[in-house]
PDB file of C-alpha atoms in Angstrom:
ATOM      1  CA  UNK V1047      42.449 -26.323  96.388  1.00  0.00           C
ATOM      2  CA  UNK V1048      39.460 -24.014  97.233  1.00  0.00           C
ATOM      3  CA  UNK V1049      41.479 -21.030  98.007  1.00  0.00           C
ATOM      4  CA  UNK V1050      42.965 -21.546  94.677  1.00  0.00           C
ATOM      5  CA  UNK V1051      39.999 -21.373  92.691  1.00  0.00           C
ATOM      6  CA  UNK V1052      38.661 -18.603  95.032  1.00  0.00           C
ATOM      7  CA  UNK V1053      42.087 -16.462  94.239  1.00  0.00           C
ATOM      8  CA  UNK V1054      41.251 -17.009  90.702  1.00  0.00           C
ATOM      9  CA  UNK V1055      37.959 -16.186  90.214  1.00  0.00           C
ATOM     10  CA  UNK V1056      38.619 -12.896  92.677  1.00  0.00           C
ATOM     11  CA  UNK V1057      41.236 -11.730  89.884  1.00  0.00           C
ATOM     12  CA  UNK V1058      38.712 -13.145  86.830  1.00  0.00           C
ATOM     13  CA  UNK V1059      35.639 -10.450  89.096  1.00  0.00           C
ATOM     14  CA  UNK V1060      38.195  -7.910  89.465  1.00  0.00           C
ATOM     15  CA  UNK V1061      39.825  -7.918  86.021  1.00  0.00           C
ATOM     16  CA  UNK V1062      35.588  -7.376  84.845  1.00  0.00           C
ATOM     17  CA  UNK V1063      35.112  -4.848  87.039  1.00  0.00           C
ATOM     18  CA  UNK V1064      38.071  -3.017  86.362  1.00  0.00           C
ATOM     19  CA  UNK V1065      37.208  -3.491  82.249  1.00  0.00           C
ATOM     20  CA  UNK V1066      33.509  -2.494  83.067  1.00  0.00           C
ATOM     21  CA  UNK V1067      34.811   1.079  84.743  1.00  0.00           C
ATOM     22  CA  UNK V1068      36.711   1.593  81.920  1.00  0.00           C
ATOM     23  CA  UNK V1069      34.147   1.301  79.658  1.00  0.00           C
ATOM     24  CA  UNK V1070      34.515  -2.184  78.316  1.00  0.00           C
ATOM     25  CA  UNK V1071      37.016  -1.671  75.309  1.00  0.00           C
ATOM     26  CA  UNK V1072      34.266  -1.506  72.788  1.00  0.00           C
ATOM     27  CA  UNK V1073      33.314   2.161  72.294  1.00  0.00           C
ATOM     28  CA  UNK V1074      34.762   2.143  69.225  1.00  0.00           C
ATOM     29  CA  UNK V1075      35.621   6.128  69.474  1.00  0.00           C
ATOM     30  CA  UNK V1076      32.071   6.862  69.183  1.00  0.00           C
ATOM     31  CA  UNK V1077      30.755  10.457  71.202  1.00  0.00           C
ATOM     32  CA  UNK V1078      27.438   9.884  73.353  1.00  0.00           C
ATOM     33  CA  UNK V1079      26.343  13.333  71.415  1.00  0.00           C
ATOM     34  CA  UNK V1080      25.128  11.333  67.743  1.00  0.00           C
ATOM     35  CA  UNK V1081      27.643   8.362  67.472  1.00  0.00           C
ATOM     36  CA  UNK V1082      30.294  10.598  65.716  1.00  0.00           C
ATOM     37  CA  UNK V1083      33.725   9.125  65.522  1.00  0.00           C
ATOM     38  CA  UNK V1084      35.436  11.573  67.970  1.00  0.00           C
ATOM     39  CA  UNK V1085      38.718  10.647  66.483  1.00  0.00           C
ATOM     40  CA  UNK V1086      37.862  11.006  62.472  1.00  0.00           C
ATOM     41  CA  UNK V1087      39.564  13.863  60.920  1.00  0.00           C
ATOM     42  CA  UNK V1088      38.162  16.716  60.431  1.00  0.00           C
ATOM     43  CA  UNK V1089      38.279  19.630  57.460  1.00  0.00           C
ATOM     44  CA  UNK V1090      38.682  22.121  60.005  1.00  0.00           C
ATOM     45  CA  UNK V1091      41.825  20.568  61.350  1.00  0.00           C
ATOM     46  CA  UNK V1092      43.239  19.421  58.023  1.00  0.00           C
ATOM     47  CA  UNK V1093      44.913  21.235  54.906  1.00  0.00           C
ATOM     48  CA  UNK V1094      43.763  20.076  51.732  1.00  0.00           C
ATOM     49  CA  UNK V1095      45.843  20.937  48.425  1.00  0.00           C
ATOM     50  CA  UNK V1096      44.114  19.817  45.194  1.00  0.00           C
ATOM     51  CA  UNK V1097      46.853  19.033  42.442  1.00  0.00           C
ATOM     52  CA  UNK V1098      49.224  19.579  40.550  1.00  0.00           C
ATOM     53  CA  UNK V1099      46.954  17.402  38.093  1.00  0.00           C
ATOM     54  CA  UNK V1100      47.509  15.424  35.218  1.00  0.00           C
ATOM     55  CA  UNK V1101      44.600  16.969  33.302  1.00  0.00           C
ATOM     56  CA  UNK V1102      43.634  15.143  30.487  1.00  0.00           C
ATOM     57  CA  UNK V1103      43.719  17.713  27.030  1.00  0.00           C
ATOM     58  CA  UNK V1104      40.920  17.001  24.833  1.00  0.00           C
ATOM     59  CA  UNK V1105      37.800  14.884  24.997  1.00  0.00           C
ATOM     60  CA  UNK V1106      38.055  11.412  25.260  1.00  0.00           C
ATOM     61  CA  UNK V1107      41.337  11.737  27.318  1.00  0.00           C
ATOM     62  CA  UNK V1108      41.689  10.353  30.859  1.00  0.00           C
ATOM     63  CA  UNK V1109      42.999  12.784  34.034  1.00  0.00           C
ATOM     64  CA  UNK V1110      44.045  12.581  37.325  1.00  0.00           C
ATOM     65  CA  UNK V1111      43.841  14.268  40.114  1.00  0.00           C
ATOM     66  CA  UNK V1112      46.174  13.834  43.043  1.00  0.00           C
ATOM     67  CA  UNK V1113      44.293  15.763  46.337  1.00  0.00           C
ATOM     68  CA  UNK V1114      46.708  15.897  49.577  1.00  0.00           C
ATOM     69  CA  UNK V1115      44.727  15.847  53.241  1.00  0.00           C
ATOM     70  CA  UNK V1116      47.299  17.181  56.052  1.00  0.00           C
ATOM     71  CA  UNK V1117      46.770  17.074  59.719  1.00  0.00           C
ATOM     72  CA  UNK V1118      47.303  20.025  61.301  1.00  0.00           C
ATOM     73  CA  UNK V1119      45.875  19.164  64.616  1.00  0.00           C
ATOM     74  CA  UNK V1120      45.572  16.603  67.120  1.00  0.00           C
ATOM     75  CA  UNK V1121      46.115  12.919  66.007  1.00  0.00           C
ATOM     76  CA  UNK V1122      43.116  11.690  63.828  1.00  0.00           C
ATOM     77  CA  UNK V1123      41.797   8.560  61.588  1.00  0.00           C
ATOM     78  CA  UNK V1124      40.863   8.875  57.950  1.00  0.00           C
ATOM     79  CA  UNK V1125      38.662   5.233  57.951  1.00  0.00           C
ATOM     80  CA  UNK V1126      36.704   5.332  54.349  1.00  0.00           C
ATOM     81  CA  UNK V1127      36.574   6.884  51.304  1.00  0.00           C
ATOM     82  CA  UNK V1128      36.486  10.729  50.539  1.00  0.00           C
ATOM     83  CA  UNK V1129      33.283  12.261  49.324  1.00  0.00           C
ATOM     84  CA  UNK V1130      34.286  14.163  45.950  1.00  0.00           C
ATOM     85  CA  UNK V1131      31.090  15.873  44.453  1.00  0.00           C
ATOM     86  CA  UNK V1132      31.462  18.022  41.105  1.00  0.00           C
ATOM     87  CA  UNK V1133      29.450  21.009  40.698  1.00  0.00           C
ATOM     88  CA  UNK V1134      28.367  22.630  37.489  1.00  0.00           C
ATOM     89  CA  UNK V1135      25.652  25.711  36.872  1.00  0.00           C
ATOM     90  CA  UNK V1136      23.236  22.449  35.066  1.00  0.00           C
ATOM     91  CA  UNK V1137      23.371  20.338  38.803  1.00  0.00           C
ATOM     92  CA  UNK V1138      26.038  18.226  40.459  1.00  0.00           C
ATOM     93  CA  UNK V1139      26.993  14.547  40.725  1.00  0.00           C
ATOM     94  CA  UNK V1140      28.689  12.532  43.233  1.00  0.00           C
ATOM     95  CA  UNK V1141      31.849  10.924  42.083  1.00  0.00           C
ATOM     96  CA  UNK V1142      31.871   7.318  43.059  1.00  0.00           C
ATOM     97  CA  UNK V1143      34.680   5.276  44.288  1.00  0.00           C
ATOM     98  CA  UNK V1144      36.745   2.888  42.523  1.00  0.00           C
ATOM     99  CA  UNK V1145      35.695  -0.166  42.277  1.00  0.00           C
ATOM    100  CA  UNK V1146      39.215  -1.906  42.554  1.00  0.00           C
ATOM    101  CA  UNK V1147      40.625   0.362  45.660  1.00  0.00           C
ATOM    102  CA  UNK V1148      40.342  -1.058  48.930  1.00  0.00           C
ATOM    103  CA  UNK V1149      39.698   1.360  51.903  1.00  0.00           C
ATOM    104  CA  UNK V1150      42.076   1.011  54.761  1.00  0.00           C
ATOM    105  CA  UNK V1151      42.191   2.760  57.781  1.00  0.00           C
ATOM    106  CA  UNK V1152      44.991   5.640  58.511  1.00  0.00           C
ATOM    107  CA  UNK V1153      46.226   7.032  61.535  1.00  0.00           C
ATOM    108  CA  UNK V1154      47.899  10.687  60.406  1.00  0.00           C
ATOM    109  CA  UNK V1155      49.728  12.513  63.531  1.00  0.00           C
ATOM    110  CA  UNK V1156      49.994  16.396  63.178  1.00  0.00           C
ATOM    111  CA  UNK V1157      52.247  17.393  60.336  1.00  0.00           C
ATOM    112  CA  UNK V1158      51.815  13.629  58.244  1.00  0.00           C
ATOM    113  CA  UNK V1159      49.725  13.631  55.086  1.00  0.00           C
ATOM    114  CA  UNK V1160      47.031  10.847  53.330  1.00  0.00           C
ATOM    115  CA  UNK V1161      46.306  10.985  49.675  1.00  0.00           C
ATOM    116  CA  UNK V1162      43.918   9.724  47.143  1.00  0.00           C
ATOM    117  CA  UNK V1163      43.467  10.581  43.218  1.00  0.00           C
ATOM    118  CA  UNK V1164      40.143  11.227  41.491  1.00  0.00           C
ATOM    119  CA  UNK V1165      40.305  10.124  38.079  1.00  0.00           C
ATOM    120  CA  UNK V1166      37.995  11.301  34.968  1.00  0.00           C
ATOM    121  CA  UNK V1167      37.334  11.548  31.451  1.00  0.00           C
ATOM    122  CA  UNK V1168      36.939  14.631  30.006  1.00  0.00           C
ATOM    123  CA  UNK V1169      34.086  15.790  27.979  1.00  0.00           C
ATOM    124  CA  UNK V1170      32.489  17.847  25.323  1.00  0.00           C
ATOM    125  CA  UNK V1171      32.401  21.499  26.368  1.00  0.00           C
ATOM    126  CA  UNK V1172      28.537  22.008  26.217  1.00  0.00           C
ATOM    127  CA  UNK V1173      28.097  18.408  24.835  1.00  0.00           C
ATOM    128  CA  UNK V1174      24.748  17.204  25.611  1.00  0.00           C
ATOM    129  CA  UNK V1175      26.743  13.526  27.281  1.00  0.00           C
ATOM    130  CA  UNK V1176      29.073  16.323  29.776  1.00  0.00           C
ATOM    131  CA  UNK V1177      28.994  18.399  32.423  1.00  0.00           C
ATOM    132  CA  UNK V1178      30.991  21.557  32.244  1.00  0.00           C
ATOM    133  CA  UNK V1179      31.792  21.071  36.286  1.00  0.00           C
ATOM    134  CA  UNK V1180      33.318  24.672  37.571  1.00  0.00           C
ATOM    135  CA  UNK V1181      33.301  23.391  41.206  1.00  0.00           C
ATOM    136  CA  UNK V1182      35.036  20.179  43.414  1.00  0.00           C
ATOM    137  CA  UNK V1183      33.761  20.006  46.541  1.00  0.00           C
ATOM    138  CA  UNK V1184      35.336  17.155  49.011  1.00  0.00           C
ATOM    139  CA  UNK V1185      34.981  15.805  52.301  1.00  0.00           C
ATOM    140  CA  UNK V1186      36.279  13.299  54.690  1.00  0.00           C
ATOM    141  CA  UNK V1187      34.979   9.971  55.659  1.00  0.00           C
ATOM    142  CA  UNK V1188      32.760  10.497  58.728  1.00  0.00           C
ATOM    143  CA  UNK V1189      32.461  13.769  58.931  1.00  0.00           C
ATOM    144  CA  UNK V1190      29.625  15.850  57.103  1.00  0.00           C
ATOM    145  CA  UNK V1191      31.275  19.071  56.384  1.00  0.00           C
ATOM    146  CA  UNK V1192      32.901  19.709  52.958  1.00  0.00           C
ATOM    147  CA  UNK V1193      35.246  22.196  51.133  1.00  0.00           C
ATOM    148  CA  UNK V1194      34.573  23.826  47.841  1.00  0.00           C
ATOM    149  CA  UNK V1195      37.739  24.039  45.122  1.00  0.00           C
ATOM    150  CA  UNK V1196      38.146  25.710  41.578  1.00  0.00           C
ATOM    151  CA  UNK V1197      37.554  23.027  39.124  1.00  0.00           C
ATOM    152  CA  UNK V1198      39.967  24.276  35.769  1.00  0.00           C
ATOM    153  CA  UNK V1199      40.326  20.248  34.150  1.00  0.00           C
ATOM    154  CA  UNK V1200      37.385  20.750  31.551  1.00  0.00           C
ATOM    155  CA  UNK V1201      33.653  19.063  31.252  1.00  0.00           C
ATOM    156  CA  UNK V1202      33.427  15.377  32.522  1.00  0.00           C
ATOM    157  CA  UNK V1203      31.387  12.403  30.328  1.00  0.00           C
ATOM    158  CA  UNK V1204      28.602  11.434  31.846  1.00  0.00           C
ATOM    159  CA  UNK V1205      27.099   8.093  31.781  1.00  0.00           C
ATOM    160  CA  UNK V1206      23.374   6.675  31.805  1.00  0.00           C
ATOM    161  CA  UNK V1207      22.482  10.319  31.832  1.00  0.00           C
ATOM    162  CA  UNK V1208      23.906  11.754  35.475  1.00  0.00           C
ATOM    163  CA  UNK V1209      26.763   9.539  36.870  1.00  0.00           C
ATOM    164  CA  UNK V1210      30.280  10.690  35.972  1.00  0.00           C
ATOM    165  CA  UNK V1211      32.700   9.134  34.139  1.00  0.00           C
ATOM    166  CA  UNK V1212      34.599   9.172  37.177  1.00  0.00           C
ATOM    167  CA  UNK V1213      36.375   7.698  40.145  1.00  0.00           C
ATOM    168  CA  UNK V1214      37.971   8.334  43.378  1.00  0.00           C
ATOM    169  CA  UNK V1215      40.330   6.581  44.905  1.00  0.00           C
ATOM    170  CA  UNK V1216      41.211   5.521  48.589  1.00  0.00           C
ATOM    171  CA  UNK V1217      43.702   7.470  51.199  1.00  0.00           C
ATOM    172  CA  UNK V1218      47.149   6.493  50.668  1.00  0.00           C
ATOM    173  CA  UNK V1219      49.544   7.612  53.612  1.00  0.00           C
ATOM    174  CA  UNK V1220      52.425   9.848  51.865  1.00  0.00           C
ATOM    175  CA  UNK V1221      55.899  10.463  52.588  1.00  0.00           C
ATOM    176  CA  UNK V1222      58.313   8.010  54.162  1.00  0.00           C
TER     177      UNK V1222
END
C-alpha cells in the first residue's frame, strides 16, 4: 500500500515540476518587457481597408462604416474593442463602443480577416452641435500604435458638448 501512495505522489511532484519548468500555464501571453500581449495583433502586421460605407446623406441621417483588419503575418489575437478616434482642425473625440456589442476574442491566421462597423450621425457642416471630422484614426486592442484614414462621410453630432454621436462596434471574424 505504501509504494502505492509513494508512486503516486512521485508522478503528482513530477507532473509540478514539469508544469513549474514550463512556466506554470498562466502567462497569459504576456512579454517580461511591459506586460504586452506578445500575441495581440499588430497594425504593422495587419491591412486595414476602411469602407465601402453606407454614408448617411444629409444631417440627421445615420451611417455606417464597415473597417476590415487582415493578418498578414504570423498568427495573432484581436481580444477587445478597436480604438476609433475622429479628428477635425477644432480637436478630436474618441468614438465609444456600443453599448449592446459584446467583445469576444479572435484568433485570425495569416490571410483571415476580423471586422467591426463604426456607426454615426451626421451633422451640420460648421454647426455649432458638429464636428466637421477630416481624419479617422484606428487602432487595435492592446496595442498603442494607430493609423490615420481620409474621413469623406461629413460632420458628426456631438452630444453634451464633445462626445460623438457615435459608436463602434466589436470584431466580427469574416468570410466562411
Amino acid at each position: 500500500m505504501r509504494a502505492t501512495s509513494l508512486t503516486v505522489g512521485s508522478a503528482a511532484l513530477a507532473a509540478t515540476l514539469l508544469l513549474t519548468a514550463c512556466g506554470g500555464g498562466d502567462s497569459g501571453g504576456e512579454a517580461e518587457d511591459g506586460g504586452q500581449d506578445t500575441s495581440a495583433c499588430v497594425l504593422d502586421e495587419v491591412g486595414v481597408e476602411v469602407g465601402p460605407a453606407n454614408a448617411a446623406p444629409v444631417a440627421g441621417d445615420t451611417g455606417n462604416i464597415p473597417v476590415t483588419v487582415t493578418n498578414q503575418g504570423a498568427e495573432c489575437t484581436l481580444d477587445g474593442f478597436p480604438t476609433v478616434g475622429l479628428q477635425a482642425d477644432a480637436g478630436s473625440v474618441t468614438v465609444p463602443e456600443e453599448e449592446a456589442a459584446q467583445a469576444q476574442k479572435l484568433t485570425l491566421a495569416e490571410g483571415t480577416a476580423a471586422t467591426f462597423t463604426i456607426t454615426y450621425v451626421r451633422g451640420e457642416t460648421g454647426g455649432a452641435g458638429s464636428l466637421d471630422v477630416t481624419r479617422l484614426k484606428i487602432g487595435l486592442p492592446g496595442a498603442p500604435q494607430t493609423r490615420g484614414f481620409a474621413w469623406s462621410y461629413g460632420p458628426v453630432v456631438l452630444v453634451e458638448g464633445d462626445a460623438p454621436e457615435a459608436s463602434v462596434g466589436a470584431f466580427q471574424q469574416a468570410g466562411d
